[in-house]
C-alpha angles and dihedrals in degrees: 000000000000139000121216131157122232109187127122085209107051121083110246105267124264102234137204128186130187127160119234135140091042091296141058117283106203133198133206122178129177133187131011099013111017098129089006114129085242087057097049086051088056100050082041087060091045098056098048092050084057087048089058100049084045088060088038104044112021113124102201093061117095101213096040117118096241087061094045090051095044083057093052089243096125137029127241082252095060091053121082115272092256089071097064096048089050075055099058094040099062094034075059094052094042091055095050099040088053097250091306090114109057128174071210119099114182088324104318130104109260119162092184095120095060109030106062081064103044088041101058085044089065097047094042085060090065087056100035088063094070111099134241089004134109118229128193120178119196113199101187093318097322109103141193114205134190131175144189121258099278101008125126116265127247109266104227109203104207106199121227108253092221104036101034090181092072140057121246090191151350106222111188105222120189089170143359142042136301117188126175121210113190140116101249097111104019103033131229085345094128116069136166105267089219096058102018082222117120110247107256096195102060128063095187147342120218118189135185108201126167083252135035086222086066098029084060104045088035099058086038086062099039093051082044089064093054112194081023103062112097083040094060094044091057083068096057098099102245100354117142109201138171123215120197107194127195106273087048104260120141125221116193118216118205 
């Protein structure tokens, strides 16, 4: 997923880029403080608070809390308080997608599907403050957008699953979040949590939620519940949504 801007009136955006988490965080600004040294401060903040969660939540580091509570050695006391809302969080999603979303992989404790959303949420707030600027953060193709009153939305390019050269959509987005579960560029990592088995109906799943924290959990669950998908997502109160199923077909939500 990518996002561009298509507007004759809107200075062209003022963009940063660092990688963290395993994949490239973008950043695009318009607007007051887009290259302004207040603006610079902001996308400074955001990345630091993405360089905490990744301390806190990785789960490929050995001494992050997340590990340590996967291997039973602390309590969800002894983590810092976010854990336990990333918790609750995905418990929530579990119980409305039927058990099909899980923070459980194979047996062990893993909050992934949760946290890349949530994350990018909090660092976002340390940029949406600014004021009279547009801000859109791209966390590895899931974005979080903001804008100011009367300015042109953001243009999210949502790329075809089976034919990644091309778009599938262009969805304008003034605020919230648009996430995109689906295997084109990882491979069968997403499965149903009840079977274990990857859902073989459905190419790829695209949400705009209010929030990327529920966009994201949100298109996971529904790609997780395969020919349901787009039926379950029709029960999410004010989502939009876009299913591409197997033989290529789309389904609109919303």
């Amino acid at each position: 997923m990518t996002a561009t801007t298509r507007t004759t009136t809107t200075a062209a955006p003022v963009r940063r880029v660092v990688q963290l988490m395993g994949m490239p965080i973008s950043l695009a600004l318009r607007g007051r403080h887009a290259g302004t040294p207040e603006g610079d401060a902001a996308w400074a903040a955001a990345v630091a608070e993405l360089r905490w969660v990744d301390e806190v939540f990785s789960t490929w580091r050995e001494d992050s809390y997340v590990s340590r509570y996967a291997r039973h050695e602390v309590a969800l006391t002894d983590c810092p308080r976010e854990l336990a809302e990333v918790v609750a969080i995905g418990l929530a999603a579990e119980r409305e997608s039927h058990g099909a979303f899980s923070i459980m992989r194979g047996g062990h404790f893993d909050p992934t599907g949760v946290v890349k959303g949530w994350a990018v949420d909090r660092a976002a707030a340390h940029l949406q403050v600014l004021g009279d600027t547009d801000v859109c953060l791209n966390a590895g193709g899931d974005l979080t957008c903001s804008t100011r009153p009367g300015a042109e939305p953001w243009m999210v390019g949502v790329e075809h699953p089976l034919d990644p050269v091309r778009l599938v959509a262009r969805v304008p987005v003034h605020r919230g979040g648009v996430a995109t579960s689906g295997t084109a560029h990882r491979g069968a990592h997403l499965v149903d949590a009840r079977s274990g088995e990857a859902p073989s109906a459905v190419a790829s799943v695209t949400v705009v939620a209010p929030t990327l924290t529920e966009a994201d959990v949100e298109a996971t669950a529904a790609y997780a519940l395969g020919p349901d998908a787009a039926a379950w997502l029709r029960t999410r109160p004010g989502r939009v949504g876009l299913v591409v199923w197997r033989d290529g077909s789309t389904e609109v939500i919303g």
